[in-house]
């Protein structure tokens, strides 16, 4: 797939979900788009403030990007769904999902497109590195025994009792992937939606591929606070509650019970991603943990009451 010529990236759409991150868009998406002649850019702005809406509207106008201004904040999954639908209706065949705080080169994009060209039911991701060049993600394994996560090396075999997923920070997907999955599950709002999306694609017969020679730089925390520093209460809450949302959606009854038992420890581990000092200076993390555990329990009770939890789950463990 050649990257020469003024229309080399026709048929490609870039979809970026914005929430109060216009300066990041100007820097990162601006640089990416300049290297992709012919690509269509769709920016979905989840409502945050009038000032932000005016800023992103002017930025999109000057850069030639299509803006989808949502009247509310539908979360990451809702924003992705709105943007991908617009891009596909415009005739694109491949869609690159990109965080506002992530960037990559035209060569990396070409490698990702080549990875999905031969088998269209493939979701492809680059190796994602941080600003210092350290690997941030090359695929992640979810342990079905307790819901814990562990990063994996490129091409590492999948261990029984685990499920692999690709980070939504940078993903190349196709029309076929979108049709097979129906898009992102908007109930997740923030976090775990890419875990769920990856799983549903695999269940539909698709593949998850990490392209080892493709790199994307993800300045983690550009939208949530850098790693090792306190993160937002929303980060803690949604990670905690959506862990149980995934469980009641994809695990059998025994698996849900296991994840229930380990929920308090998992919540503590999630909060510690923002460091210990915050626990001495703010009640916000404690409130987020309490609300996340409470609402997670509510999801479990509701699933049991209406019988919506799966009866079985492949590889769910003992």
Coordinates of C-alpha atoms in Angstrom, one line a residue:
X1 CA 0.0 0.0 0.0
X2 CA 1.8 3.1 -1.2
X3 CA 1.7 6.4 0.8
X4 CA 2.7 8.5 -2.2
X5 CA 0.5 11.0 -3.9
X6 CA -2.1 13.6 -2.8
X7 CA -4.8 11.0 -2.2
X8 CA -2.8 8.1 -0.8
X9 CA -5.1 7.8 2.2
X10 CA -8.5 8.0 0.5
X11 CA -10.9 5.6 2.1
X12 CA -9.4 6.2 5.5
X13 CA -11.2 8.0 8.3
X14 CA -9.7 9.3 11.5
X15 CA -12.1 9.5 14.4
X16 CA -11.1 11.3 17.5
X17 CA -13.3 11.9 20.6
X18 CA -12.8 15.2 22.3
X19 CA -13.7 16.2 25.8
X20 CA -12.1 19.5 26.9
X21 CA -8.9 18.7 25.0
X22 CA -8.8 21.1 22.1
X23 CA -5.1 22.1 22.7
X24 CA -4.2 18.4 22.4
X25 CA -6.2 18.1 19.2
X26 CA -4.4 21.0 17.7
X27 CA -1.0 19.5 18.5
X28 CA -1.4 15.8 18.0
X29 CA -4.2 15.4 15.5
X30 CA -2.9 18.3 13.5
X31 CA 0.5 16.6 13.1
X32 CA -1.1 13.2 12.2
X33 CA -3.5 14.6 9.6
X34 CA -0.7 16.5 7.8
X35 CA 0.9 13.2 6.9
X36 CA -2.3 11.6 5.6
X37 CA -3.3 13.2 2.4
X38 CA -6.8 12.2 1.4
X39 CA -7.9 11.0 4.8
X40 CA -11.1 12.2 6.3
X41 CA -11.0 13.5 9.9
X42 CA -14.0 13.4 12.1
X43 CA -13.8 15.0 15.5
X44 CA -16.6 14.2 18.0
X45 CA -16.9 16.8 20.7
X46 CA -18.7 15.6 23.8
X47 CA -20.2 18.6 25.4
X48 CA -18.1 20.1 28.2
X49 CA -18.6 23.9 28.0
X50 CA -19.6 26.6 25.6
X51 CA -16.0 27.9 25.5
X52 CA -14.7 24.5 24.6
X53 CA -17.3 24.0 21.9
X54 CA -16.4 27.3 20.3
X55 CA -12.7 26.5 20.4
X56 CA -13.0 23.1 18.8
X57 CA -15.5 24.4 16.2
X58 CA -13.0 27.0 15.1
X59 CA -10.1 24.5 15.1
X60 CA -12.1 22.1 13.0
X61 CA -13.0 24.8 10.6
X62 CA -9.5 26.0 10.0
X63 CA -8.1 22.5 9.7
X64 CA -10.8 21.1 7.4
X65 CA -12.0 18.6 9.9
X66 CA -15.6 17.4 10.1
X67 CA -17.0 18.2 13.6
X68 CA -19.8 16.2 15.2
X69 CA -20.9 18.4 18.1
X70 CA -22.9 16.3 20.6
X71 CA -25.4 18.1 22.8
X72 CA -24.2 16.1 25.8
X73 CA -21.4 13.9 27.0
X74 CA -22.0 10.4 25.8
X75 CA -18.6 9.0 27.0
X76 CA -15.9 7.5 24.9
X77 CA -17.9 4.7 23.5
X78 CA -20.8 7.0 22.6
X79 CA -18.5 9.4 21.0
X80 CA -16.7 6.7 18.9
X81 CA -20.0 5.4 17.7
X82 CA -21.2 8.8 16.5
X83 CA -17.9 9.5 14.8
X84 CA -17.5 6.1 13.1
X85 CA -21.1 6.2 11.8
X86 CA -20.4 9.6 10.2
X87 CA -17.1 8.4 8.7
X88 CA -18.6 5.2 7.2
X89 CA -21.6 7.1 5.7
X90 CA -19.0 9.4 4.0
X91 CA -17.6 6.3 2.3
X92 CA -14.5 5.4 4.3
X93 CA -13.5 1.7 4.4
X94 CA -11.0 1.8 7.3
X95 CA -11.2 3.9 10.5
X96 CA -8.3 4.9 12.7
X97 CA -9.5 5.6 16.3
X98 CA -7.1 7.9 18.0
X99 CA -7.0 9.5 21.4
X100 CA -6.4 13.3 21.5
X101 CA -3.2 12.6 23.5
X102 CA -1.9 10.1 20.9
X103 CA 0.0 10.4 17.7
X104 CA 1.7 8.3 15.0
X105 CA 3.3 8.7 11.6
X106 CA 2.0 8.0 8.1
X107 CA 4.2 4.9 7.9
X108 CA 2.7 3.6 11.1
X109 CA -0.8 4.2 9.7
X110 CA 0.1 2.4 6.5
X111 CA 1.4 -0.6 8.4
X112 CA -1.9 -0.8 10.3
X113 CA -4.0 -0.6 7.1
X114 CA -1.9 -3.4 5.6
X115 CA -2.6 -5.5 8.6
X116 CA -6.4 -5.4 8.0
X117 CA -6.3 -5.4 4.2
X118 CA -6.1 -9.2 3.8
X119 CA -8.5 -10.2 6.5
X120 CA -11.1 -7.6 7.0
X121 CA -12.5 -9.0 10.2
X122 CA -9.3 -7.8 12.0
X123 CA -8.8 -5.2 14.7
X124 CA -5.2 -3.9 14.6
X125 CA -3.2 -1.8 17.1
X126 CA 0.3 -0.5 17.1
X127 CA 2.8 -0.9 19.9
X128 CA 1.9 2.1 22.1
X129 CA 4.7 3.9 23.8
X130 CA 4.8 6.7 26.2
X131 CA 6.7 10.0 25.7
X132 CA 9.9 8.5 26.9
X133 CA 9.7 5.6 24.4
X134 CA 8.7 2.9 27.0
X135 CA 6.1 0.4 25.9
X136 CA 2.7 1.4 27.3
X137 CA 0.7 -1.3 25.6
X138 CA 1.3 -4.1 23.1
X139 CA -1.9 -5.9 24.0
X140 CA -3.3 -6.7 27.5
X141 CA -4.5 -10.0 29.0
X142 CA -7.5 -10.1 31.2
X143 CA -7.3 -12.9 33.9
X144 CA -10.8 -14.4 34.1
X145 CA -10.1 -15.7 37.6
X146 CA -10.2 -12.3 39.2
X147 CA -10.4 -9.6 36.5
X148 CA -6.8 -8.5 36.9
X149 CA -4.8 -7.2 33.9
X150 CA -1.3 -7.8 32.7
X151 CA 0.6 -6.4 29.7
X152 CA 1.9 -8.9 27.2
X153 CA 4.7 -9.0 24.7
X154 CA 3.9 -8.8 21.0
X155 CA 2.9 -12.2 19.6
X156 CA 2.8 -13.7 23.1
X157 CA 0.6 -16.8 23.1
X158 CA -2.7 -16.6 24.9
X159 CA -2.7 -18.4 28.2
X160 CA -5.8 -20.5 29.0
X161 CA -8.1 -18.7 31.4
X162 CA -7.3 -15.3 29.9
X163 CA -8.7 -13.0 27.2
X164 CA -6.7 -10.5 25.2
X165 CA -7.8 -7.0 24.3
X166 CA -6.4 -4.0 22.5
X167 CA -6.3 -0.5 23.9
X168 CA -8.7 2.1 22.4
X169 CA -6.0 4.7 22.5
X170 CA -5.2 3.7 18.9
X171 CA -7.0 1.2 16.8
X172 CA -7.5 0.4 13.1
X173 CA -10.8 -1.1 12.3
X174 CA -12.8 -1.9 9.2
X175 CA -16.3 -1.6 8.0
X176 CA -16.6 -5.4 8.5
X177 CA -15.4 -5.2 12.1
X178 CA -18.0 -2.5 12.8
X179 CA -20.8 -4.5 11.2
X180 CA -19.8 -7.6 13.1
X181 CA -19.7 -5.9 16.5
X182 CA -22.4 -3.2 16.2
X183 CA -19.9 -0.7 17.6
X184 CA -19.0 0.1 21.1
X185 CA -21.3 -0.6 24.1
X186 CA -22.2 2.8 25.3
X187 CA -23.2 1.5 28.8
X188 CA -19.5 1.5 29.7
X189 CA -19.2 5.3 29.2
X190 CA -15.5 5.3 30.1
X191 CA -13.0 2.5 30.4
X192 CA -13.5 -1.2 29.7
X193 CA -15.4 -0.4 26.5
X194 CA -12.3 -1.5 24.5
X195 CA -12.1 -4.7 26.6
X196 CA -15.7 -5.5 25.8
X197 CA -15.3 -4.5 22.1
X198 CA -12.3 -6.8 21.6
X199 CA -14.1 -9.7 23.2
X200 CA -17.2 -9.3 21.0
X201 CA -15.1 -9.2 17.9
X202 CA -13.4 -12.4 18.9
X203 CA -16.8 -14.0 19.6
X204 CA -17.9 -12.9 16.1
X205 CA -14.9 -14.7 14.5
X206 CA -12.5 -11.8 14.2
X207 CA -8.9 -11.3 15.0
X208 CA -6.9 -9.0 17.3
X209 CA -3.5 -8.1 15.9
X210 CA -0.7 -6.0 17.3
X211 CA 1.6 -4.7 14.5
X212 CA 5.1 -4.8 16.0
X213 CA 6.7 -2.3 13.6
X214 CA 4.0 0.3 14.0
X215 CA 4.4 2.7 16.9
X216 CA 2.0 5.3 18.4
X217 CA 3.0 7.7 21.1
X218 CA 0.5 8.0 23.9
X219 CA 1.1 10.8 26.4
X220 CA -0.8 8.9 29.1
X221 CA -2.6 11.3 31.3
X222 CA -3.0 14.0 28.7
X223 CA -6.7 13.8 29.4
X224 CA -6.7 12.2 32.9
X225 CA -3.6 13.2 34.7
X226 CA -0.2 11.5 34.3
X227 CA 0.5 8.1 35.7
X228 CA 1.7 8.1 39.3
X229 CA -0.3 11.2 40.1
X230 CA -3.9 11.4 41.4
X231 CA -6.4 10.7 38.7
X232 CA -10.0 11.9 38.6
X233 CA -12.8 10.4 40.6
X234 CA -14.5 9.5 37.3
X235 CA -11.4 7.4 36.4
X236 CA -11.7 5.4 39.6
X237 CA -15.5 5.1 39.6
X238 CA -15.9 3.9 36.0
X239 CA -12.9 1.5 36.2
X240 CA -14.5 -0.1 39.3
X241 CA -18.1 -0.3 38.1
X242 CA -17.3 -1.3 34.6
X243 CA -15.2 -4.2 35.8
X244 CA -18.4 -5.7 37.2
X245 CA -20.3 -4.6 34.1
X246 CA -18.0 -6.7 32.0
X247 CA -18.3 -9.6 34.4
X248 CA -22.1 -9.8 34.3
X249 CA -22.0 -9.4 30.5
X250 CA -19.4 -12.0 29.7
X251 CA -18.9 -14.4 32.6
X252 CA -20.9 -17.3 33.9
X253 CA -22.4 -17.2 37.4
X254 CA -19.3 -18.7 39.0
X255 CA -17.1 -16.1 37.3
X256 CA -19.3 -13.2 38.5
X257 CA -19.1 -14.5 42.1
X258 CA -15.3 -14.7 41.9
X259 CA -15.1 -11.1 40.6
X260 CA -17.5 -10.0 43.4
X261 CA -15.2 -11.5 46.0
X262 CA -12.2 -9.7 44.6
X263 CA -13.9 -6.3 43.9
X264 CA -12.7 -4.5 47.1
X265 CA -9.1 -5.4 46.4
X266 CA -9.4 -4.6 42.7
X267 CA -10.9 -1.2 43.6
X268 CA -8.0 -0.5 46.0
X269 CA -5.5 -1.4 43.3
X270 CA -7.2 0.9 40.8
X271 CA -7.0 3.8 43.2
X272 CA -3.3 3.2 43.9
X273 CA -2.7 3.9 40.2
X274 CA -2.9 7.5 41.3
X275 CA -0.5 7.1 44.2
X276 CA -0.8 6.9 48.0
X277 CA -0.5 10.6 48.7
X278 CA -4.0 11.4 47.4
X279 CA -5.4 9.1 50.1
X280 CA -4.1 11.5 52.7
X281 CA -5.3 14.7 51.2
X282 CA -8.7 14.1 49.6
X283 CA -11.9 12.1 50.3
X284 CA -12.6 12.0 46.5
X285 CA -10.9 8.6 45.9
X286 CA -12.8 7.0 48.9
X287 CA -16.1 8.4 47.5
X288 CA -15.4 7.0 44.1
X289 CA -14.5 3.6 45.5
X290 CA -17.7 3.5 47.6
X291 CA -19.9 4.5 44.6
X292 CA -18.1 2.1 42.2
X293 CA -18.5 -0.9 44.5
X294 CA -22.1 0.0 45.3
X295 CA -23.1 0.4 41.7
X296 CA -21.2 -2.7 40.7
X297 CA -23.2 -4.7 43.3
X298 CA -26.4 -3.2 41.8
X299 CA -25.4 -4.5 38.3
X300 CA -24.9 -8.0 39.7
X301 CA -28.2 -8.0 41.5
X302 CA -30.0 -6.7 38.4
X303 CA -28.4 -9.3 36.2
X304 CA -29.4 -12.1 38.6
X305 CA -32.9 -10.8 38.9
X306 CA -33.6 -10.7 35.1
X307 CA -31.4 -13.7 34.2
X308 CA -29.3 -11.6 31.8
X309 CA -25.9 -13.0 32.8
X310 CA -24.5 -15.7 30.5
X311 CA -25.1 -19.3 31.6
X312 CA -21.6 -20.2 30.5
X313 CA -18.4 -18.4 29.5
X314 CA -15.6 -20.0 27.5
X315 CA -12.4 -20.2 29.5
X316 CA -14.1 -18.8 32.6
X317 CA -11.8 -20.8 34.8
X318 CA -12.6 -23.0 37.9

